[in-house]
Amino acid sequence: MPSTSRAGPAPKSRVSRGPGVASRLLNTELSAHPRTNPIAALSTLLKLLSSLSSRIGRCQYKLTPAEHALSLHLVSIIDPYVYQGAKALSAVASAQVKPTFAGIVFQPTEILDSIMAYLDSKRDLLNVALCCKHLHDVVFPRHFEYRVIRCKVSSISVWNHLLVNHSLARNVRRLEIVDERSSVAVTPRAATTTIATKGLIVPRGIVHRDTDLESTDDELSMHKKQEKRLASALLCMSGLKEIKWSCTHSPISIEHVWPSLVMRASTLDSLEIADNLVFTPQSVGRESEEGTSGSDGEGDSRTVLPMSSLTSAIFRSTRHTYGASKTPELSRISGILEKCPKLKNLTISFNRQRSSQSSVLPLVDDVLNDSRWLCLTSLTLIGVRCTSSPALSQFLSEHQLLESLHLELSGIRAESLDMRPDCLPRLREIRASKEFVTAILDCQSAVPRPVEVLKGPKLSGVHAVAHGKHADEAFLHTVRRCAATMSRVELGGWHDMDDIRKLATALPGLTYLDVGRRLGSLGAREASQVVTNLEEWLDVLEKLGELRALHGVKMFYEISSINLPANAHSTSISTSTSTPSAIPSTANSVDLTVAAKIQSQMSLMDRSRIKKNDWTASMLVWRCPKLRRVDHWEDGTSKVVMLTRVPAGNGDDSKVRWEVRRVKA
């Protein structure tokens, strides 16, 4: 027994010298393995790697320094000969032709991963992934599932995941922070290829995962932890191009994450902030940040790093009172815009609180006086106050590239605007009151402005008089100059048929007309009723020979859903354009037997309504040959009733089929 115990340690000592035995079996001298013999190099490398699993103890799966140097040398010998290299060399040796390469698919994976980083659109990534399985494995999930992330500030597991995986955080291009109170569901990434839904969009596997980071008993420390993780994750998103902040009910505001956000200023293209705190005075934010750790040097970060690549900036307030100031200002927004020399789209929208007065609206004069953007093409100012008409006139006159203009200002009269001649030569869309539209379009221009869309004006009615003439005369005279290019008009309201008749006379080439809601004492009463003056509407629509769509006029009676089959989502009305007579209507995809049975069970009122709807549809087909859609919103519901005109499908162009459908918004 003693001899057995003494002989025990001897084999262990011999096994521990295993690497030395492997080194003696394989010559570790680099000069002994020439680069011209890749087959021998491959055989030697296989022997070296297969010997790792037979070792015992600490030496298992470990290489000595000499063996590590030998393995690198052998790999460098084999690498030029693998696949394409061997194929190219064999082709040159046998046929003496120039080697051909198969393309991007056969590039190394790390090269393909770097190439995919240049594709920002998820649609482009999906098209690449559909080419072959190899490219699919590169795109999914590293790129496709990380291009767009939409979650809450409290999603600390998402921030920790991005913080740990820096290579995945670099693939994020759009980040959306939603409100904590929003009841949104998680969108499964495997079931959707777009971001049309409003649910949470996060990579798979990290939504419901439990983590120790989320467990805390102190609510204040929990918010600090969320803020810290979010700020750290933002620093890792080196490829971030768009950010949307809609967190309006949390102790974490955009001010707390701003130092980390400006670190991405060089790559950020779009910034959208929906937060009441962005409209607060700057002094209030500084006082609240004095006692907050992790926010030191915020002012320096904001002034040092310019957003040289930012092209779109959107700032909105919310109707919630959380974070709202009694004296709102645009000083914070002005400080951000000063660092955006390439801005193309600017939107500032302030929603007035219920308890606010017009005197406490934020003043936009500083933004108009101090800011100039040579590339600005779209400007939207809603719910702000302007007291200097020269500042607004000069701002609009100096931005010659403006194509879209939306103004809802207070504190200034449109008649006081003094626009320079030939200003806004590229204006295509304008949304403002009747007075502002008249003042802007009435400016002299050597070349007619290509205005195509007009939104927002309210017509005054036949009896409205201003300065001894009709209130709408100047407006109609101004828009008549743009009749050659104007194709879409969306009114804010109208009073009587004379308003619509004058508008049709001034703009006969309209293709889309939205009459809005009817104003005055008759508006509320007749809004829910079918029009009784159909002949007047037909006369007006007949003047609009190019009209394709009409919105806001209720021309059809509603049929009880009890009389329709369960699988019928629309009511089809077939009619002919050659005669004003209508063919009896039937439900879509229902045979004649079922249709006859349903019609026999209808009440007399529904039968009369169907007959009236058929007659109305036939008259529209007869009098308005190019009209394709008539729709209106039902009051008190989230549905729109529309009448669409589609080809009959039988090859006869003289016949069409009208479908009355009720679609949820």
PDB file of N, CA and C in Angstrom, residues 391-441:
ATOM      1  N   ALA A 391     -39.667  91.561 -38.336  1.00  0.00           N
ATOM      2  CA  ALA A 391     -38.830  90.377 -38.152  1.00  0.00           C
ATOM      3  C   ALA A 391     -39.379  89.193 -38.936  1.00  0.00           C
ATOM      4  N   LEU A 392     -40.693  88.984 -38.898  1.00  0.00           N
ATOM      5  CA  LEU A 392     -41.295  87.888 -39.651  1.00  0.00           C
ATOM      6  C   LEU A 392     -41.177  88.125 -41.150  1.00  0.00           C
ATOM      7  N   SER A 393     -41.384  89.349 -41.589  1.00  0.00           N
ATOM      8  CA  SER A 393     -41.279  89.652 -43.022  1.00  0.00           C
ATOM      9  C   SER A 393     -39.861  89.432 -43.531  1.00  0.00           C
ATOM     10  N   GLN A 394     -38.881  89.874 -42.756  1.00  0.00           N
ATOM     11  CA  GLN A 394     -37.493  89.701 -43.174  1.00  0.00           C
ATOM     12  C   GLN A 394     -37.094  88.233 -43.172  1.00  0.00           C
ATOM     13  N   PHE A 395     -37.580  87.475 -42.174  1.00  0.00           N
ATOM     14  CA  PHE A 395     -37.248  86.058 -42.090  1.00  0.00           C
ATOM     15  C   PHE A 395     -37.793  85.306 -43.309  1.00  0.00           C
ATOM     16  N   LEU A 396     -39.047  85.562 -43.676  1.00  0.00           N
ATOM     17  CA  LEU A 396     -39.632  84.878 -44.825  1.00  0.00           C
ATOM     18  C   LEU A 396     -38.992  85.328 -46.130  1.00  0.00           C
ATOM     19  N   SER A 397     -38.578  86.565 -46.206  1.00  0.00           N
ATOM     20  CA  SER A 397     -37.989  87.076 -47.446  1.00  0.00           C
ATOM     21  C   SER A 397     -36.584  86.534 -47.669  1.00  0.00           C
ATOM     22  N   GLU A 398     -35.847  86.270 -46.590  1.00  0.00           N
ATOM     23  CA  GLU A 398     -34.466  85.815 -46.736  1.00  0.00           C
ATOM     24  C   GLU A 398     -34.349  84.315 -46.967  1.00  0.00           C
ATOM     25  N   HIS A 399     -35.376  83.549 -46.660  1.00  0.00           N
ATOM     26  CA  HIS A 399     -35.322  82.100 -46.874  1.00  0.00           C
ATOM     27  C   HIS A 399     -36.020  81.782 -48.197  1.00  0.00           C
ATOM     28  N   GLN A 400     -35.245  81.816 -49.252  1.00  0.00           N
ATOM     29  CA  GLN A 400     -35.786  81.649 -50.589  1.00  0.00           C
ATOM     30  C   GLN A 400     -36.097  80.198 -50.942  1.00  0.00           C
ATOM     31  N   LEU A 401     -35.614  79.239 -50.165  1.00  0.00           N
ATOM     32  CA  LEU A 401     -35.826  77.828 -50.485  1.00  0.00           C
ATOM     33  C   LEU A 401     -37.056  77.242 -49.798  1.00  0.00           C
ATOM     34  N   LEU A 402     -37.821  78.054 -49.094  1.00  0.00           N
ATOM     35  CA  LEU A 402     -38.998  77.540 -48.397  1.00  0.00           C
ATOM     36  C   LEU A 402     -40.019  76.984 -49.393  1.00  0.00           C
ATOM     37  N   GLU A 403     -40.450  75.752 -49.135  1.00  0.00           N
ATOM     38  CA  GLU A 403     -41.459  75.105 -49.964  1.00  0.00           C
ATOM     39  C   GLU A 403     -42.750  74.839 -49.207  1.00  0.00           C
ATOM     40  N   SER A 404     -42.669  74.684 -47.895  1.00  0.00           N
ATOM     41  CA  SER A 404     -43.860  74.427 -47.079  1.00  0.00           C
ATOM     42  C   SER A 404     -43.876  75.421 -45.922  1.00  0.00           C
ATOM     43  N   LEU A 405     -45.012  76.093 -45.744  1.00  0.00           N
ATOM     44  CA  LEU A 405     -45.146  77.128 -44.718  1.00  0.00           C
ATOM     45  C   LEU A 405     -46.455  76.931 -43.971  1.00  0.00           C
ATOM     46  N   HIS A 406     -46.354  76.817 -42.629  1.00  0.00           N
ATOM     47  CA  HIS A 406     -47.528  76.636 -41.773  1.00  0.00           C
ATOM     48  C   HIS A 406     -47.427  77.651 -40.642  1.00  0.00           C
ATOM     49  N   LEU A 407     -48.326  78.618 -40.630  1.00  0.00           N
ATOM     50  CA  LEU A 407     -48.291  79.696 -39.651  1.00  0.00           C
ATOM     51  C   LEU A 407     -49.615  79.780 -38.917  1.00  0.00           C
ATOM     52  N   GLU A 408     -49.549  79.684 -37.589  1.00  0.00           N
ATOM     53  CA  GLU A 408     -50.697  79.944 -36.715  1.00  0.00           C
ATOM     54  C   GLU A 408     -50.191  80.830 -35.579  1.00  0.00           C
ATOM     55  N   LEU A 409     -50.069  82.116 -35.884  1.00  0.00           N
ATOM     56  CA  LEU A 409     -49.464  83.081 -34.969  1.00  0.00           C
ATOM     57  C   LEU A 409     -50.523  83.975 -34.368  1.00  0.00           C
ATOM     58  N   SER A 410     -50.188  84.524 -33.207  1.00  0.00           N
ATOM     59  CA  SER A 410     -51.026  85.524 -32.548  1.00  0.00           C
ATOM     60  C   SER A 410     -50.159  86.733 -32.207  1.00  0.00           C
ATOM     61  N   GLY A 411     -50.818  87.854 -31.953  1.00  0.00           N
ATOM     62  CA  GLY A 411     -50.096  89.065 -31.603  1.00  0.00           C
ATOM     63  C   GLY A 411     -49.637  89.886 -32.783  1.00  0.00           C
ATOM     64  N   ILE A 412     -49.977  89.500 -33.998  1.00  0.00           N
ATOM     65  CA  ILE A 412     -49.535  90.227 -35.176  1.00  0.00           C
ATOM     66  C   ILE A 412     -50.661  90.203 -36.204  1.00  0.00           C
ATOM     67  N   ARG A 413     -50.788  91.279 -36.942  1.00  0.00           N
ATOM     68  CA  ARG A 413     -51.799  91.379 -37.986  1.00  0.00           C
ATOM     69  C   ARG A 413     -51.153  91.069 -39.334  1.00  0.00           C
ATOM     70  N   ALA A 414     -51.873  90.305 -40.137  1.00  0.00           N
ATOM     71  CA  ALA A 414     -51.321  89.924 -41.438  1.00  0.00           C
ATOM     72  C   ALA A 414     -51.149  91.129 -42.352  1.00  0.00           C
ATOM     73  N   GLU A 415     -51.971  92.144 -42.174  1.00  0.00           N
ATOM     74  CA  GLU A 415     -51.870  93.321 -43.041  1.00  0.00           C
ATOM     75  C   GLU A 415     -50.578  94.088 -42.824  1.00  0.00           C
ATOM     76  N   SER A 416     -49.919  93.881 -41.680  1.00  0.00           N
ATOM     77  CA  SER A 416     -48.682  94.610 -41.388  1.00  0.00           C
ATOM     78  C   SER A 416     -47.448  93.973 -42.007  1.00  0.00           C
ATOM     79  N   LEU A 417     -47.578  92.804 -42.635  1.00  0.00           N
ATOM     80  CA  LEU A 417     -46.430  92.166 -43.271  1.00  0.00           C
ATOM     81  C   LEU A 417     -46.009  92.956 -44.509  1.00  0.00           C
ATOM     82  N   ASP A 418     -44.695  93.148 -44.622  1.00  0.00           N
ATOM     83  CA  ASP A 418     -44.124  93.869 -45.758  1.00  0.00           C
ATOM     84  C   ASP A 418     -43.108  92.947 -46.427  1.00  0.00           C
ATOM     85  N   MET A 419     -43.601  92.120 -47.347  1.00  0.00           N
ATOM     86  CA  MET A 419     -42.749  91.129 -48.000  1.00  0.00           C
ATOM     87  C   MET A 419     -41.976  91.765 -49.154  1.00  0.00           C
ATOM     88  N   ARG A 420     -40.749  91.273 -49.342  1.00  0.00           N
ATOM     89  CA  ARG A 420     -39.935  91.759 -50.449  1.00  0.00           C
ATOM     90  C   ARG A 420     -40.453  91.191 -51.769  1.00  0.00           C
ATOM     91  N   PRO A 421     -40.236  91.903 -52.857  1.00  0.00           N
ATOM     92  CA  PRO A 421     -40.639  91.349 -54.166  1.00  0.00           C
ATOM     93  C   PRO A 421     -39.859  90.076 -54.487  1.00  0.00           C
ATOM     94  N   ASP A 422     -40.523  89.168 -55.175  1.00  0.00           N
ATOM     95  CA  ASP A 422     -39.930  87.897 -55.606  1.00  0.00           C
ATOM     96  C   ASP A 422     -39.490  87.022 -54.440  1.00  0.00           C
ATOM     97  N   CYS A 423     -40.126  87.153 -53.292  1.00  0.00           N
ATOM     98  CA  CYS A 423     -39.793  86.286 -52.155  1.00  0.00           C
ATOM     99  C   CYS A 423     -40.571  84.978 -52.264  1.00  0.00           C
ATOM    100  N   LEU A 424     -40.060  83.953 -51.618  1.00  0.00           N
ATOM    101  CA  LEU A 424     -40.661  82.612 -51.607  1.00  0.00           C
ATOM    102  C   LEU A 424     -40.981  82.127 -53.017  1.00  0.00           C
ATOM    103  N   PRO A 425     -39.988  82.043 -53.888  1.00  0.00           N
ATOM    104  CA  PRO A 425     -40.267  81.622 -55.274  1.00  0.00           C
ATOM    105  C   PRO A 425     -40.569  80.134 -55.410  1.00  0.00           C
ATOM    106  N   ARG A 426     -40.256  79.316 -54.383  1.00  0.00           N
ATOM    107  CA  ARG A 426     -40.458  77.865 -54.471  1.00  0.00           C
ATOM    108  C   ARG A 426     -41.602  77.375 -53.583  1.00  0.00           C
ATOM    109  N   LEU A 427     -42.408  78.260 -53.105  1.00  0.00           N
ATOM    110  CA  LEU A 427     -43.478  77.885 -52.186  1.00  0.00           C
ATOM    111  C   LEU A 427     -44.483  76.964 -52.878  1.00  0.00           C
ATOM    112  N   ARG A 428     -44.701  75.779 -52.283  1.00  0.00           N
ATOM    113  CA  ARG A 428     -45.624  74.797 -52.848  1.00  0.00           C
ATOM    114  C   ARG A 428     -46.819  74.516 -51.938  1.00  0.00           C
ATOM    115  N   GLU A 429     -46.644  74.676 -50.651  1.00  0.00           N
ATOM    116  CA  GLU A 429     -47.730  74.386 -49.716  1.00  0.00           C
ATOM    117  C   GLU A 429     -47.772  75.475 -48.654  1.00  0.00           C
ATOM    118  N   ILE A 430     -48.950  75.989 -48.389  1.00  0.00           N
ATOM    119  CA  ILE A 430     -49.126  77.015 -47.377  1.00  0.00           C
ATOM    120  C   ILE A 430     -50.364  76.679 -46.552  1.00  0.00           C
ATOM    121  N   ARG A 431     -50.209  76.780 -45.247  1.00  0.00           N
ATOM    122  CA  ARG A 431     -51.316  76.537 -44.320  1.00  0.00           C
ATOM    123  C   ARG A 431     -51.346  77.695 -43.332  1.00  0.00           C
ATOM    124  N   ALA A 432     -52.346  78.499 -43.443  1.00  0.00           N
ATOM    125  CA  ALA A 432     -52.469  79.677 -42.586  1.00  0.00           C
ATOM    126  C   ALA A 432     -53.892  80.205 -42.709  1.00  0.00           C
ATOM    127  N   SER A 433     -54.135  81.282 -41.991  1.00  0.00           N
ATOM    128  CA  SER A 433     -55.451  81.913 -42.075  1.00  0.00           C
ATOM    129  C   SER A 433     -55.613  82.623 -43.412  1.00  0.00           C
ATOM    130  N   LYS A 434     -56.833  83.030 -43.683  1.00  0.00           N
ATOM    131  CA  LYS A 434     -57.128  83.695 -44.946  1.00  0.00           C
ATOM    132  C   LYS A 434     -56.325  84.972 -45.105  1.00  0.00           C
ATOM    133  N   GLU A 435     -56.147  85.713 -44.025  1.00  0.00           N
ATOM    134  CA  GLU A 435     -55.428  86.981 -44.088  1.00  0.00           C
ATOM    135  C   GLU A 435     -53.938  86.765 -44.375  1.00  0.00           C
ATOM    136  N   PHE A 436     -53.312  85.772 -43.724  1.00  0.00           N
ATOM    137  CA  PHE A 436     -51.890  85.516 -43.960  1.00  0.00           C
ATOM    138  C   PHE A 436     -51.660  84.990 -45.370  1.00  0.00           C
ATOM    139  N   VAL A 437     -52.560  84.154 -45.860  1.00  0.00           N
ATOM    140  CA  VAL A 437     -52.421  83.654 -47.232  1.00  0.00           C
ATOM    141  C   VAL A 437     -52.483  84.798 -48.223  1.00  0.00           C
ATOM    142  N   THR A 438     -53.393  85.715 -48.001  1.00  0.00           N
ATOM    143  CA  THR A 438     -53.514  86.864 -48.903  1.00  0.00           C
ATOM    144  C   THR A 438     -52.269  87.737 -48.857  1.00  0.00           C
ATOM    145  N   ALA A 439     -51.742  87.987 -47.647  1.00  0.00           N
ATOM    146  CA  ALA A 439     -50.570  88.856 -47.520  1.00  0.00           C
ATOM    147  C   ALA A 439     -49.327  88.234 -48.148  1.00  0.00           C
ATOM    148  N   ILE A 440     -49.175  86.922 -48.054  1.00  0.00           N
ATOM    149  CA  ILE A 440     -47.973  86.269 -48.577  1.00  0.00           C
ATOM    150  C   ILE A 440     -48.053  86.100 -50.086  1.00  0.00           C
ATOM    151  N   LEU A 441     -49.191  85.630 -50.590  1.00  0.00           N
ATOM    152  CA  LEU A 441     -49.309  85.374 -52.025  1.00  0.00           C
ATOM    153  C   LEU A 441     -49.533  86.652 -52.827  1.00  0.00           C
TER     154      LEU A 441
END
